[in-house]
XYZ file of C-alpha atoms in Angstrom:
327
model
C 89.292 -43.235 213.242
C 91.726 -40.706 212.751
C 90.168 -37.182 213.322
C 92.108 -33.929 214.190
C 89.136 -32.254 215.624
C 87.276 -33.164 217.914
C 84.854 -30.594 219.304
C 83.378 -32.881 222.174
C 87.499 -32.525 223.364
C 86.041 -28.788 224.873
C 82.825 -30.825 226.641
C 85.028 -32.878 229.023
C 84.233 -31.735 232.660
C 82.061 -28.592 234.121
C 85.617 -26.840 235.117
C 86.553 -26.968 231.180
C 82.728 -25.817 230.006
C 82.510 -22.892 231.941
C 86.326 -21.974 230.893
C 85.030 -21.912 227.144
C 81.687 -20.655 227.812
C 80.363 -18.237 224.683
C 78.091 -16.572 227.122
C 78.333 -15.321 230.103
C 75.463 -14.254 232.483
C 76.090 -11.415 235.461
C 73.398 -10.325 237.948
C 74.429 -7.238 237.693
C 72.463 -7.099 234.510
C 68.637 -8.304 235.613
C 65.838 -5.652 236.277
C 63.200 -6.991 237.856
C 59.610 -5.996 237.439
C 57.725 -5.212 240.331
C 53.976 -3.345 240.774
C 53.274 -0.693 243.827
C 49.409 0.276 244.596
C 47.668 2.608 246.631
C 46.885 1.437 250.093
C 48.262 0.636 253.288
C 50.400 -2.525 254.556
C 49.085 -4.778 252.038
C 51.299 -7.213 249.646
C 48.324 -9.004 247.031
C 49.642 -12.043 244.878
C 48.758 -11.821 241.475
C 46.434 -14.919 240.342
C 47.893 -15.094 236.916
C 51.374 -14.712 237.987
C 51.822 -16.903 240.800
C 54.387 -15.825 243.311
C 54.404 -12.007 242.062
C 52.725 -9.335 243.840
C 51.348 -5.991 244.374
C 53.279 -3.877 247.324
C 51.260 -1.052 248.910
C 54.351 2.241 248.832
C 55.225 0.920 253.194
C 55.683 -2.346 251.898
C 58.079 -1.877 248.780
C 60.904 -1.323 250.996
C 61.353 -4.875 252.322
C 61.034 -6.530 248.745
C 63.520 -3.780 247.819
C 66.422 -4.978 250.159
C 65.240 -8.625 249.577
C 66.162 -8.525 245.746
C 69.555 -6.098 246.680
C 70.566 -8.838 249.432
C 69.944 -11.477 246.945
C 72.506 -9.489 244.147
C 69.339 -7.862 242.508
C 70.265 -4.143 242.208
C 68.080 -2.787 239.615
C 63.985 -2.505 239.750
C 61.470 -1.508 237.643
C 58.392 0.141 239.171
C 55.181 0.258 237.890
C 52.377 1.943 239.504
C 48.544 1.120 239.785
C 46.413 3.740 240.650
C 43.244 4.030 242.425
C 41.925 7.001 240.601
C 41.652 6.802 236.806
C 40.314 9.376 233.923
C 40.845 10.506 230.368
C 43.832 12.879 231.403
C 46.390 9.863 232.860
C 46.914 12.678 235.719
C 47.866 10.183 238.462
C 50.877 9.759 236.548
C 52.200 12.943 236.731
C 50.519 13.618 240.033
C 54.065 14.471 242.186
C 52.069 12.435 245.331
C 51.006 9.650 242.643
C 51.812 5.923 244.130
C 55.138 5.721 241.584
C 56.609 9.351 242.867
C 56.228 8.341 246.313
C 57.472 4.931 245.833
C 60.565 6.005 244.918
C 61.037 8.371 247.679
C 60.300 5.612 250.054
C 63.144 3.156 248.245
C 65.866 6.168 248.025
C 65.147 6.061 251.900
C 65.195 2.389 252.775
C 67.323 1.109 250.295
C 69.691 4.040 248.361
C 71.852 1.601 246.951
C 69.285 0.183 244.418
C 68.694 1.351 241.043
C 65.621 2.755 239.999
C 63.678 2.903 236.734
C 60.196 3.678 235.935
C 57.404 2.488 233.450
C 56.992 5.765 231.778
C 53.048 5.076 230.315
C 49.899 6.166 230.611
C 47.675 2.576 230.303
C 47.842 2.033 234.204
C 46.397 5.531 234.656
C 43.849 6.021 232.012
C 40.073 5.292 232.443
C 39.928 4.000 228.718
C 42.926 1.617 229.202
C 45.522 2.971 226.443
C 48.484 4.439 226.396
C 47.521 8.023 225.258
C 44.589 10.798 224.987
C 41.947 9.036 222.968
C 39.580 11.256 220.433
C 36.913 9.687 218.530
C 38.449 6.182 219.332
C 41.565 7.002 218.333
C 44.837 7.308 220.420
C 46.436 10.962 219.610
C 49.754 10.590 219.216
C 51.748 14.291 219.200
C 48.537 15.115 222.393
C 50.005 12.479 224.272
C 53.757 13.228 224.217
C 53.708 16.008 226.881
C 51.805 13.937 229.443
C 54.617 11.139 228.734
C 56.829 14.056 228.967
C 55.274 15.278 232.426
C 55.202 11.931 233.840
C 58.907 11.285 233.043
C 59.811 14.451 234.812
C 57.906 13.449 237.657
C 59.621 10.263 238.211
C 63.086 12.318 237.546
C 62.267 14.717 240.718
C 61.007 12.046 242.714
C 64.478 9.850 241.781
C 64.507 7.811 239.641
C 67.911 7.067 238.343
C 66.578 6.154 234.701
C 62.864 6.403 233.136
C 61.648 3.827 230.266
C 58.749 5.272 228.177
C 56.769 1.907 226.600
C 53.792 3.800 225.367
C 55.301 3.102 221.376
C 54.067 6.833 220.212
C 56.235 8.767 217.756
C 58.467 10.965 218.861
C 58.516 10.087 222.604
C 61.854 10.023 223.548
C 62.695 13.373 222.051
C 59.943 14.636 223.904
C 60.814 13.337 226.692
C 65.137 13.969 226.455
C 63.679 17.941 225.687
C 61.619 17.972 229.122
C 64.502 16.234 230.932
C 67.300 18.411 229.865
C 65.716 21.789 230.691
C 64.958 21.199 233.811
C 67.727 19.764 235.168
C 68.412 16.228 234.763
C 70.540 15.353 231.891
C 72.332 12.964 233.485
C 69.410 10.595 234.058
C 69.264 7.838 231.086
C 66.320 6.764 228.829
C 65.553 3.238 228.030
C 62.853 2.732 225.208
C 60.685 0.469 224.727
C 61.781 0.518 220.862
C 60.419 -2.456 219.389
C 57.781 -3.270 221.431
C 55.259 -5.641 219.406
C 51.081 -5.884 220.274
C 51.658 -9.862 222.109
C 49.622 -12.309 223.402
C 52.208 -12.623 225.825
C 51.130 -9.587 227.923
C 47.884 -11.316 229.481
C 48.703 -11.495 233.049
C 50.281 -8.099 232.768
C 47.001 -6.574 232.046
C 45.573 -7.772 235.101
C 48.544 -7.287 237.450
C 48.102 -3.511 236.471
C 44.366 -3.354 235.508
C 45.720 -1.825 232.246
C 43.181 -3.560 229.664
C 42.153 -1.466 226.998
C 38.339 -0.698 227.630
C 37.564 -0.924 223.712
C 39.717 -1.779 220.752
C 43.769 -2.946 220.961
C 46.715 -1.020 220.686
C 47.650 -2.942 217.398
C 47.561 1.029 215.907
C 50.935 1.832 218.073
C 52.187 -1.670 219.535
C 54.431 -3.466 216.539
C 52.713 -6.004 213.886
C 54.559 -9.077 215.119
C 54.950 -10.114 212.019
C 57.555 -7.168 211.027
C 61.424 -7.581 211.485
C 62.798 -4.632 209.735
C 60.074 -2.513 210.868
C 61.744 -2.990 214.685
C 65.304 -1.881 213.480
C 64.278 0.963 212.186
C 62.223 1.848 215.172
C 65.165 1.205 217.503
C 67.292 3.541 215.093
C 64.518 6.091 215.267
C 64.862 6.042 218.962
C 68.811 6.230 219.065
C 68.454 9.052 216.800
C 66.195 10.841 219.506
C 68.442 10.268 222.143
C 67.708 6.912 223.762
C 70.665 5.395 225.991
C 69.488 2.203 225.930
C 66.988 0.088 223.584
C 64.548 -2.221 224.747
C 62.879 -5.265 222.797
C 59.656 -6.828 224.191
C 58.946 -9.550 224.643
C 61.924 -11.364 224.553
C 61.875 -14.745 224.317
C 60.093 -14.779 220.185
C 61.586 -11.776 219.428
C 65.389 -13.223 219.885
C 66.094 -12.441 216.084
C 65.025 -8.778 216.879
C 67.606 -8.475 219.142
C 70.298 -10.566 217.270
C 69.657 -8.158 214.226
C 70.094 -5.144 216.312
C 73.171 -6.325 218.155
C 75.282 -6.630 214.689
C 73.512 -3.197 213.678
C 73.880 -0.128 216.718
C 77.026 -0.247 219.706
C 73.668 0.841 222.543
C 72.980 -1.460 225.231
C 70.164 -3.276 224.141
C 67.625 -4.702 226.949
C 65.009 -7.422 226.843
C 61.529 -8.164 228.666
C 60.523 -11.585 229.155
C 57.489 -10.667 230.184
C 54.003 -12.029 232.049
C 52.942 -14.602 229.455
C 56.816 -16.163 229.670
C 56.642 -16.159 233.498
C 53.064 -17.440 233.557
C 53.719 -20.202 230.857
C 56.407 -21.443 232.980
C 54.973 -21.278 236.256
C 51.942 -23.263 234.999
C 53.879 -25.999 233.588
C 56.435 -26.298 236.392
C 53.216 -26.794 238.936
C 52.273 -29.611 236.393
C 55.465 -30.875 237.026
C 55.721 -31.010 233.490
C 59.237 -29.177 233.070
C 62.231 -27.952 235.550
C 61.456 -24.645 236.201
C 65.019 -23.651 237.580
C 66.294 -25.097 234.149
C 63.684 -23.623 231.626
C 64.327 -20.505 233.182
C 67.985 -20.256 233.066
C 67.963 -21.669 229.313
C 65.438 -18.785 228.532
C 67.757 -16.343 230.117
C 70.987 -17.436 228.710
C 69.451 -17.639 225.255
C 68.538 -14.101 225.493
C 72.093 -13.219 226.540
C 73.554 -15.455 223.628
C 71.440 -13.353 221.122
C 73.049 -10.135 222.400
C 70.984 -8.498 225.221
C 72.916 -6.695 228.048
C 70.033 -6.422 230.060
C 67.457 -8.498 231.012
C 64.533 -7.705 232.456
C 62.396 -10.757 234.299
C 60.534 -11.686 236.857
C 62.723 -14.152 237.344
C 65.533 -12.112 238.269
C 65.907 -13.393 242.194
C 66.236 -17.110 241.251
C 68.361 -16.305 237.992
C 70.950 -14.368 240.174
C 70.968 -17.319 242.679
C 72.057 -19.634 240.237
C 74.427 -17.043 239.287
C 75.998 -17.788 242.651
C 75.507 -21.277 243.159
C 77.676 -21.723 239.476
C 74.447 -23.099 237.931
C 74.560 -20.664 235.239
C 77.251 -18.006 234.965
């Protein structure tokens, strides 16, 4: 058969794959996740999540230079509280179990990066992510404790904060606080279109951050809408974000596709709880590879435009970076 091109000519042998490779992955790119709680010396494995945990602020440190020795050089902390109430204040509380976790990892580890969770559902007795009245979540109330609790993290050192609560206005709020008291130089990454999933099950019980009453379908995205998430990430560019955040990741690919051909930001991704517990439960089935699955759902995340990825995942997926698996 006489054919000119042949596109299977670019398939022949890994050395000529990974020369013409579309999409490339780099470590230097993954967040990962992780969850600090009151206590002392105490590391609790999460039942939903198999193989995650909860660190106790004296035992962070060793997971930090873990992940850093491993090529993992950017964490996300989250913190779980032992004290809860209507006010969120243990997550502005300067002492709070976030603020002192980052002290402890600028002293044991330096060279990792630091973000925060910038929310108030870990911290709240109700469970959502803002002052409720009359069953409803007040949004404009509940920008200055997001605001508070962003400066917190700031002058406790965190290199960037990442406000998911989804209220209005949030990052401006927050950029405004920031700025005037001294740290303009420390980035915001927003949760921008951040949808009310399914997929945030084991979350809610890695943090203890179910909503006591209702959902947060009134400030968390209709999964349905696609247009509705561009124009929230635009909304938060406007306000000063640095970088924009969609979550989850892996059904909300076309989110991030659309945005990539749309704003020049960094744009990040959460494959979050549900993703990691979904696979975890079918690799102990023996049902799929994990180590493939996973680096199919990263690369497909990178291949729709993300820059960042955030997963829990992000050990194994920067070992197969090394070992050439994928790259």
């Amino acid at each position: 058969m006489d054919m000119t091109v042949r596109p299977r000519r670019l398939r022949n042998g890994e050395t000529l794959r990974k020369m013409v490779r579309e999409t490339r992955v780099d470590a230097a790119s993954l967040v990962y996740p992780m969850f600090v709680m009151e206590g002392t010396d105490k590391v609790e494995e999460i039942d939903a999540m198999p193989g995650q945990y909860r660190y106790t602020v004296d035992r962070v440190g060793e997971k930090f230079k873990e992940l850093f020795e491993a090529g993992v050089h950017a964490v996300m902390l989250f913190g779980i509280p032992d004290k809860k109430d209507e006010q969120a204040s243990e997550a502005y509380n300067p002492c709070g179990v976030v603020q002192r976790a980052l002290k402890e990892g600028k002293r044991v580890c330096p060279d990792m990066y630091y973000i925060t969770d910038v929310c108030l559902c870990e911290y709240t007795s109700h469970g959502h992510c803002g002052v409720i009245c009359d069953g409803d979540v007040l949004n404009d109330e509940t920008l200055e404790l997001l605001a508070k609790t962003a400066l917190s993290h700031a002058e406790a050192g965190a290199d960037m904060v990442a406000p998911s609560d989804m209220m209005d206005g949030r990052v401006a709020a927050i950029r405004e606080v920031l700025d005037n008291n001294g740290f303009k130089n420390v980035p915001i990454m927003a949760y921008s279109a951040k949808y009310a999933s399914a997929f945030y099950g084991p979350f809610r019980e890695a943090a203890g951050s179910a909503p006591s009453f209702g959902d947060r379908k009134s400030y968390q995205m209709d999964f349905h809408n696609g247009r509705e998430g561009i124009k929230e990430i635009m909304l938060d560019i406007e306000e000063g974000a640095d970088i924009v955040m969609v979550k989850p990741a892996m059904s909300y690919l076309d989110i991030v596709a659309n945005a990539r051909d749309m704003v020049d930001l960094p744009i990040a991704a959460y494959s979050v709880s549900g993703e990691y517990a979904m696979v975890k439960a079918a690799a102990a089935k023996g049902w799929i590879d994990e180590d493939r699955i996973v680096a199919e759902m990263a690369v497909s995340a990178y291949r729709a435009g993300v820059d960042i990825y955030i997963t829990y995942y992000a050990k194994e997926i920067a070992e197969m970076i090394q070992k050439g698996i994928i790259g």
